[in-house]
mmCIF file of C-alpha atoms in Angstrom:
data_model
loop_
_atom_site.group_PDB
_atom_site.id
_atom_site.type_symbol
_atom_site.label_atom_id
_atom_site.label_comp_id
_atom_site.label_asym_id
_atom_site.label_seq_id
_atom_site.Cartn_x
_atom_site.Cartn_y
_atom_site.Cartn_z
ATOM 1 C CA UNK A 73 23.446 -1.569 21.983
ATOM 2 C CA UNK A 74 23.033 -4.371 19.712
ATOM 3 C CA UNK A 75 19.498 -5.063 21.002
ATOM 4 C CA UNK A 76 18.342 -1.840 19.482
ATOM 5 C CA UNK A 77 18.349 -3.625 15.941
ATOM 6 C CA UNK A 78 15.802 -6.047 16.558
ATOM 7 C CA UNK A 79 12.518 -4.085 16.255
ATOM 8 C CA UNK A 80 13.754 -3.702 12.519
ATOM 9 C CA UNK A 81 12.214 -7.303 12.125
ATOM 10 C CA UNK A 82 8.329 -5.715 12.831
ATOM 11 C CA UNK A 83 8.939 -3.806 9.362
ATOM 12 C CA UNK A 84 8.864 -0.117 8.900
ATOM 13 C CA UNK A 85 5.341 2.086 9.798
ATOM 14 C CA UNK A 86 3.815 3.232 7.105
ATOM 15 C CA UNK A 87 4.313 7.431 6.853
ATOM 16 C CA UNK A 88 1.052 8.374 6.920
ATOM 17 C CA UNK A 89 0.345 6.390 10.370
ATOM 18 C CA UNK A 90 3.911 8.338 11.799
ATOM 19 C CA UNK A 91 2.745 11.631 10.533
ATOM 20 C CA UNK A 92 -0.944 11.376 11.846
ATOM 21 C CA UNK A 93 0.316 11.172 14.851
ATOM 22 C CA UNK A 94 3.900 13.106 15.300
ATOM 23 C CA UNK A 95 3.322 15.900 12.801
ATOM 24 C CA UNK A 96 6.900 16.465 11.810
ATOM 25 C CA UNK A 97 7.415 15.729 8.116
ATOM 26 C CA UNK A 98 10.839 14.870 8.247
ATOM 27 C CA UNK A 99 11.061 13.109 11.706
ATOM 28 C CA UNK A 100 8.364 10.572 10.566
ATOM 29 C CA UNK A 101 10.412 10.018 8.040
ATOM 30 C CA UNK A 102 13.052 8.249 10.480
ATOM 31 C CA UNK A 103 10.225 6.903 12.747
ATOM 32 C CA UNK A 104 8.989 4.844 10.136
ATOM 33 C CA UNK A 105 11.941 2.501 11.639
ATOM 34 C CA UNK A 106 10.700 1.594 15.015
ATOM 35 C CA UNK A 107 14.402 1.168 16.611
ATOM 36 C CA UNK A 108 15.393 5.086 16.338
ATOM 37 C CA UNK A 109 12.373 6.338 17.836
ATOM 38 C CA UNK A 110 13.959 5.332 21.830
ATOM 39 C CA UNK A 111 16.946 7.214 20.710
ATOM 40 C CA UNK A 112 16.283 10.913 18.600
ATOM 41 C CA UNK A 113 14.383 13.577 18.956
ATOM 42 C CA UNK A 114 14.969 15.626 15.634
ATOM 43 C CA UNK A 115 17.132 14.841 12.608
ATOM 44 C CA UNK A 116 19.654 17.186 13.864
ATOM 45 C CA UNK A 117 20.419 14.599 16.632
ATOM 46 C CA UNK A 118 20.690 11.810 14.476
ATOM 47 C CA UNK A 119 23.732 14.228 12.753
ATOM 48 C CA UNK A 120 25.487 14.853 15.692
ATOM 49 C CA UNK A 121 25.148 11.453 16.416
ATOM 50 C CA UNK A 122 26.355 9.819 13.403
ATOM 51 C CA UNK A 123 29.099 8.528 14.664
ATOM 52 C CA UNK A 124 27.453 6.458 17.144
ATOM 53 C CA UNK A 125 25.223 4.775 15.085
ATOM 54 C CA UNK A 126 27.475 4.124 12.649
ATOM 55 C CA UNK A 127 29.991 2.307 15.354
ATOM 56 C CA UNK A 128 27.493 0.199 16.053
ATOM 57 C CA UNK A 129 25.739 -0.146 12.498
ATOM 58 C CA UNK A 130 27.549 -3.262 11.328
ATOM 59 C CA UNK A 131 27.504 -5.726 14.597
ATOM 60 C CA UNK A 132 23.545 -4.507 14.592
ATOM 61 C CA UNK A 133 22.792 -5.403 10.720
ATOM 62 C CA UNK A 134 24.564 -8.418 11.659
ATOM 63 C CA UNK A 135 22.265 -9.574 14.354
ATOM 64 C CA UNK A 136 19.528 -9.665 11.694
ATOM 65 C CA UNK A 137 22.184 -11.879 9.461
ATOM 66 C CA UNK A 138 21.910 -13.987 12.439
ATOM 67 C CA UNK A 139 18.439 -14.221 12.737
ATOM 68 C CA UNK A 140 18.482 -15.804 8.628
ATOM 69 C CA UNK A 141 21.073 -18.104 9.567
ATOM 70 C CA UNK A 142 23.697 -16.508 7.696
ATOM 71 C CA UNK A 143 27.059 -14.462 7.948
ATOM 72 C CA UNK A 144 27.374 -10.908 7.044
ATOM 73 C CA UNK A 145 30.326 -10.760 4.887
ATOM 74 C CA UNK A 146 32.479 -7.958 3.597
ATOM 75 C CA UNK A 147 30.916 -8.342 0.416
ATOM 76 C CA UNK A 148 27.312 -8.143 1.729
ATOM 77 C CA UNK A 149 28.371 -4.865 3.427
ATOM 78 C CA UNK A 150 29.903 -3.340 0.971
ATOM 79 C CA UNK A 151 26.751 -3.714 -1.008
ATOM 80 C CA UNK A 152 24.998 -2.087 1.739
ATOM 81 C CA UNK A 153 27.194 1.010 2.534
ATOM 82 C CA UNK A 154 27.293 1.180 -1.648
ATOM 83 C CA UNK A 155 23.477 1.438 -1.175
ATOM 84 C CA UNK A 156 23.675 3.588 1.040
ATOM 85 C CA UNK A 157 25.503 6.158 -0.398
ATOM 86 C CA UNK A 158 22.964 6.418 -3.263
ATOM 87 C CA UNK A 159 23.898 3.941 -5.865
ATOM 88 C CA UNK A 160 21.125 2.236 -6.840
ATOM 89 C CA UNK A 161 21.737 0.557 -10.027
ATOM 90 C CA UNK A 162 22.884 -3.272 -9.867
ATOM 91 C CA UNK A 163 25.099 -2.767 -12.838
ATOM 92 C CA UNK A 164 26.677 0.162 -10.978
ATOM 93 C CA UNK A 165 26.935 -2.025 -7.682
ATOM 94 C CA UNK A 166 28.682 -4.798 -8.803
ATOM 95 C CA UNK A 167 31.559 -2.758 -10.824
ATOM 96 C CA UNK A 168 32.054 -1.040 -7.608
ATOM 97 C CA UNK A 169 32.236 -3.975 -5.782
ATOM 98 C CA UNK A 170 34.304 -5.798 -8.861
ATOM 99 C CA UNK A 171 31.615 -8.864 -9.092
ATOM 100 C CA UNK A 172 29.435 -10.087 -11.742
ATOM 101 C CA UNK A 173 26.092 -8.369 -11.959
ATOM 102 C CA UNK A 174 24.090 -11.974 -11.820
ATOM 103 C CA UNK A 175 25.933 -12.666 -8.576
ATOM 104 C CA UNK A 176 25.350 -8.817 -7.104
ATOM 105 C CA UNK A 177 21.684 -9.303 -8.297
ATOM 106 C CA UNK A 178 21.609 -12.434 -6.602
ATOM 107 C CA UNK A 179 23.021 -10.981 -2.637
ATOM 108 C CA UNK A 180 20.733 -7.815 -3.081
ATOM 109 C CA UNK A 181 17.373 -10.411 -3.544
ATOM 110 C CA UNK A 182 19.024 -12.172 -0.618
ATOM 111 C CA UNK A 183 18.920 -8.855 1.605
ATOM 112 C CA UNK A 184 15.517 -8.048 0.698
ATOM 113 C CA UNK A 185 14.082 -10.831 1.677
ATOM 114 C CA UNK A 186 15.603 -10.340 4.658
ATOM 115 C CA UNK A 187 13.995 -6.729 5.006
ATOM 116 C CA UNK A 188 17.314 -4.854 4.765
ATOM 117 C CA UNK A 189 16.930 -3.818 1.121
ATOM 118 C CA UNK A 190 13.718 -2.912 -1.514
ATOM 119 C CA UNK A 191 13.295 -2.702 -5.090
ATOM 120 C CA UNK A 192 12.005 0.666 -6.804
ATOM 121 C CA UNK A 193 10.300 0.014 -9.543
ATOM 122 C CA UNK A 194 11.244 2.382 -12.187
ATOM 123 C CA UNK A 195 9.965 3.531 -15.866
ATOM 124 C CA UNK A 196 12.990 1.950 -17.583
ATOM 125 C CA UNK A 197 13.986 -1.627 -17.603
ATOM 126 C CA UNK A 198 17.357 -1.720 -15.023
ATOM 127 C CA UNK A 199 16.954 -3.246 -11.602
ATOM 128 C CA UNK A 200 17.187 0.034 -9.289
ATOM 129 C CA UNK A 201 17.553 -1.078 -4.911
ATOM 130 C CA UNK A 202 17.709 1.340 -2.062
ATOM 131 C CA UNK A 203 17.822 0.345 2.064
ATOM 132 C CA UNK A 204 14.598 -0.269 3.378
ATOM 133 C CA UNK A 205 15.474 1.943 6.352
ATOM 134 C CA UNK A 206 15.663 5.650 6.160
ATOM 135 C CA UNK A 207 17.504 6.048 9.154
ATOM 136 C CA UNK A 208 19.928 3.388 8.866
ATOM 137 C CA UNK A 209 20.331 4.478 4.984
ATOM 138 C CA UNK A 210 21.536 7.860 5.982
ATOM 139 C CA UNK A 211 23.947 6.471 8.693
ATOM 140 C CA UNK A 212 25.539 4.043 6.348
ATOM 141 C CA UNK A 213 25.996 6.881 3.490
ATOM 142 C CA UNK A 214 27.990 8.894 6.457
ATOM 143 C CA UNK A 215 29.935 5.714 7.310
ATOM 144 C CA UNK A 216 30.175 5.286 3.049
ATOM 145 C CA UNK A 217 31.196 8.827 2.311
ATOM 146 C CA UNK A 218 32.804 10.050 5.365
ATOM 147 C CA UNK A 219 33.966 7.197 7.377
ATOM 148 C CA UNK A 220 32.718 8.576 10.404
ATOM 149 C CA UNK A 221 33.309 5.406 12.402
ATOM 150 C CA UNK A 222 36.865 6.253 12.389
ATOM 151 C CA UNK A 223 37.098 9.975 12.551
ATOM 152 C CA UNK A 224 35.599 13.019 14.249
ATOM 153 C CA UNK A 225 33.446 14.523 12.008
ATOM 154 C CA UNK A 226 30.807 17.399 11.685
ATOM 155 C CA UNK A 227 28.413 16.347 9.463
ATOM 156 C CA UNK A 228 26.638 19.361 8.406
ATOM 157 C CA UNK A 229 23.874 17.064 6.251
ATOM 158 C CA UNK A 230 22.742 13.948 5.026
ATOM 159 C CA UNK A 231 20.486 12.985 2.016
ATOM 160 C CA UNK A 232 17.785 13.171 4.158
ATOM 161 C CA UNK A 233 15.765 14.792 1.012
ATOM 162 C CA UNK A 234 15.903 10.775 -0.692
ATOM 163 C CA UNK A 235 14.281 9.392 2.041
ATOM 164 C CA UNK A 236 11.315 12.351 1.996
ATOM 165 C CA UNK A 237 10.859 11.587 -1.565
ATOM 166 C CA UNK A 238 10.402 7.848 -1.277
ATOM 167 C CA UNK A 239 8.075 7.889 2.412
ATOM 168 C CA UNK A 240 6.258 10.887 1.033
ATOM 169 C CA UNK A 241 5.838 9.138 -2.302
ATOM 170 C CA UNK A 242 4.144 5.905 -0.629
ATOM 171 C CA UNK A 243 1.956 7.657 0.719
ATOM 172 C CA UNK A 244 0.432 9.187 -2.452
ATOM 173 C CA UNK A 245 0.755 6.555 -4.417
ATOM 174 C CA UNK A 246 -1.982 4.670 -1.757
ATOM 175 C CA UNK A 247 -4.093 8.214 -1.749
ATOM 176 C CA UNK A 248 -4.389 7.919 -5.679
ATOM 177 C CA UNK A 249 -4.569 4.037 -5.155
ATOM 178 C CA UNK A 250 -1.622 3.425 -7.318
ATOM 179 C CA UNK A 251 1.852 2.085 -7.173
ATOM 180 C CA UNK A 252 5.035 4.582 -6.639
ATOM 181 C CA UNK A 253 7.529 4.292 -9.675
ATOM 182 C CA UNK A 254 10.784 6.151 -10.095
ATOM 183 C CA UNK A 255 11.752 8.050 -13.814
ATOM 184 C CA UNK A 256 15.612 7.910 -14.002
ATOM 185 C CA UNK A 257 15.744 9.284 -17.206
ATOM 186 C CA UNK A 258 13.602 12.412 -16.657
ATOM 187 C CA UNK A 259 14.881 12.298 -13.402
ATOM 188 C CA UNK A 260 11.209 12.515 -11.440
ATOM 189 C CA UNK A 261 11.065 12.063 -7.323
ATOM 190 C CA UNK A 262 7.510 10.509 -8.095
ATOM 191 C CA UNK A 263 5.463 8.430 -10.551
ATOM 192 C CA UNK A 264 2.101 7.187 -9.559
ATOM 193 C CA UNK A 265 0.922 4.572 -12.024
ATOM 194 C CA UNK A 266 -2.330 2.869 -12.196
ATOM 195 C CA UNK A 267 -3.087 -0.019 -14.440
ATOM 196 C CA UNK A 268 0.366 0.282 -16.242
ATOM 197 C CA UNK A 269 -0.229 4.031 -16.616
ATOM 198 C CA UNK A 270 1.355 7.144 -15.307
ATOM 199 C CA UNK A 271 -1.776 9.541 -13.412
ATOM 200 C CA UNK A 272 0.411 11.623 -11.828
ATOM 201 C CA UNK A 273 4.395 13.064 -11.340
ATOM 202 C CA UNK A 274 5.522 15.540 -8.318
ATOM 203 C CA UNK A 275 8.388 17.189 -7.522
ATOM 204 C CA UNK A 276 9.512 16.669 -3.766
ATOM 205 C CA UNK A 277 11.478 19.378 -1.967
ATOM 206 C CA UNK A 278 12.632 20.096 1.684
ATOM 207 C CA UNK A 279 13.010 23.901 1.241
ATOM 208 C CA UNK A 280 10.679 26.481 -1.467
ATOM 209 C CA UNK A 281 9.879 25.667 -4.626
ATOM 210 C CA UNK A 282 10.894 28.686 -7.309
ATOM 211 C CA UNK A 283 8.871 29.672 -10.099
ATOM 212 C CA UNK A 284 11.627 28.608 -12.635
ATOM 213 C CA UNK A 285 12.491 25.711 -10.799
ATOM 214 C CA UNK A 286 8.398 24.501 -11.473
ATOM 215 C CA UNK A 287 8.517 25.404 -14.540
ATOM 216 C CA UNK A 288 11.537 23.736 -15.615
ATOM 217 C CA UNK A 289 10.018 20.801 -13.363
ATOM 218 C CA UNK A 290 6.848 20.245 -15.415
ATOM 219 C CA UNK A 291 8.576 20.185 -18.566
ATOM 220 C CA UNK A 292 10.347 17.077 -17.352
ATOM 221 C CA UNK A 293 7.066 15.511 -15.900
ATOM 222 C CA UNK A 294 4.588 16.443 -18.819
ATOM 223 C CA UNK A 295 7.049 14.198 -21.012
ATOM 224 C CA UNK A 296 5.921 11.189 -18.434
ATOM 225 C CA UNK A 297 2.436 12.092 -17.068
ATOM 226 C CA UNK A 298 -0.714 14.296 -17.915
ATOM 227 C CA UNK A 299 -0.783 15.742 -14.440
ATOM 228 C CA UNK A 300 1.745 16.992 -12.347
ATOM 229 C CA UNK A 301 2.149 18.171 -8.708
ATOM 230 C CA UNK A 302 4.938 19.607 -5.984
ATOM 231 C CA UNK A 303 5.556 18.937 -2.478
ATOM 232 C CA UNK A 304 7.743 21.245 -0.505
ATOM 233 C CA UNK A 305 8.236 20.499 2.914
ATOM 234 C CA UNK A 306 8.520 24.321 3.963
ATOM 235 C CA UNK A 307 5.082 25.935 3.068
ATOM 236 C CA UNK A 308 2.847 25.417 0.469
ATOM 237 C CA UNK A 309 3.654 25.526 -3.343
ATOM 238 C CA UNK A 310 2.058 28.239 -5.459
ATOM 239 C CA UNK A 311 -0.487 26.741 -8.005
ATOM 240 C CA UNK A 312 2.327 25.796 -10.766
ATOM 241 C CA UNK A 313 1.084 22.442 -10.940
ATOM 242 C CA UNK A 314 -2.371 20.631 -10.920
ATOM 243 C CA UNK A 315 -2.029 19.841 -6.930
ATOM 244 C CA UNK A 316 0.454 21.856 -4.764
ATOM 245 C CA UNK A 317 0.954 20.259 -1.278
ATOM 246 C CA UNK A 318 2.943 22.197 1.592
ATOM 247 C CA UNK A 319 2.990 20.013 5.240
ATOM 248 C CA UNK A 320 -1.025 21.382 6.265
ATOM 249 C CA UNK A 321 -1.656 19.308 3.238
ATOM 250 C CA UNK A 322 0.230 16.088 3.703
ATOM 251 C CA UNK A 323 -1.106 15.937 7.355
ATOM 252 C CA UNK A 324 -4.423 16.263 6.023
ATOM 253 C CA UNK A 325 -3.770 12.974 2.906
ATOM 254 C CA UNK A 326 -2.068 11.087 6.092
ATOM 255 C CA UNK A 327 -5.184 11.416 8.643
ATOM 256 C CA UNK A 328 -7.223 10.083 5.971
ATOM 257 C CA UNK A 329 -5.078 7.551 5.382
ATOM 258 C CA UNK A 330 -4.958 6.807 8.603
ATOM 259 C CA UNK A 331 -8.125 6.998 9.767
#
């Protein structure tokens, strides 16, 4: 089983090149890592197959150790599975962890240059990381949370929606030729900025997105940018914002992209 790690070394597929070609909005999100693809069908499989994955999660994260000539310690891992699980924040990591912020900073540069970890640039000033892998982000936040390596348990869902925010919100960010930022503080899924400026925010959602909710969205994302947009994953938006994309529509950016 260990030899299913490697491919993570190629890098992840962009989303737009999985979704040209699979049309499943949340799948491509967990075929952007080339290693799953061999082994699920559906997100529902990768749930009932937590467990699984995460037996095997740590001996395969520390084949890539391996392959940089160093040793996957405890510490290491706990900064992963604290990763995992959602917290972001160095500061936050290393009083977790109990270490010195400096020295947590230090280990998380280490695993993204190693292509385990990436930064997300954010509208504040704190250092915000998150797993470079959807799919092996969502197994370590069941290992994290749940301990599933050592028990039998139904996992009825992961934060799969995380992982559609960021992959969707690469992909827009290259449509409007701009880089994808992160708003803690207003809480956005997306920022777009272009030459040090916000052009756009969206709200990202799996399921429908209410009338109150968009309204209570776009106060939150007029504070940050001019023009605002929504993403649901189910159908189509109604025109709340200034661009309402359901999954017709993000086919339609990706083939572009991809094309």
């Amino acid at each position: 089983m260990l030899g299913i790690f490697t491919p993570l070394e190629i890098g992840l597929i962009s989303y737009e090149d999985v979704l040209s070609q699979l049309n499943d909005p949340v799948l491509s999100v967990l075929y952007r890592d080339p290693w799953i693809i061999p082994f699920i069908e559906s997100y529902d499989e990768l749930k009932k197959r937590i467990k699984e994955f995460s037996l095997v999660a740590k001996g395969l994260i520390g084949e890539v150790f391996k392959e940089e000539e160093r040793q996957l310690t405890d510490l290491y891992y706990k900064i992963l599975l604290t990763l995992g699980e959602g917290v972001w924040r160095s500061k936050e990591i290393a009083g977790i962890v109990q270490r010195e912020e400096p020295t947590i900073t230090s280990m998380i540069n280490k695993l993204a240059k190693m292509g385990l970890v990436s930064k997300i640039l954010t509208l504040g000033k704190e250092n915000y990381y998150k797993l470079s892998s959807p799919p092996l982000s969502l197994i370590l936040y069941a290992e994290s949370k749940y301990m599933v390596s050592e028990r039998d348990a139904l996992i009825e869902e992961l934060p799969i929606g995380r992982e559609v925010q960021f992959s969707i919100g690469e992909m827009l960010a290259k449509y409007f030729g701009g880089q994808l930022y992160y708003s803690p503080k207003e809480d956005i899924d997306v920022v777009i900025v272009k030459k040090k400026k916000p052009i756009w925010a969206f709200g990202i959602k799996m399921g429908e997105i209410t009338k109150s909710e968009a309204l209570n969205s776009i106060k939150r994302m007029s504070k940050v940018s001019e023009r605002v947009g929504f993403v649901s994953l189910k159908e189509k938006p109604n025109d709340y914002g200034d661009l309402n994309l359901g999954p017709k529509e993000l086919m339609q950016i990706a083939k572009e992209l991809s094309s």
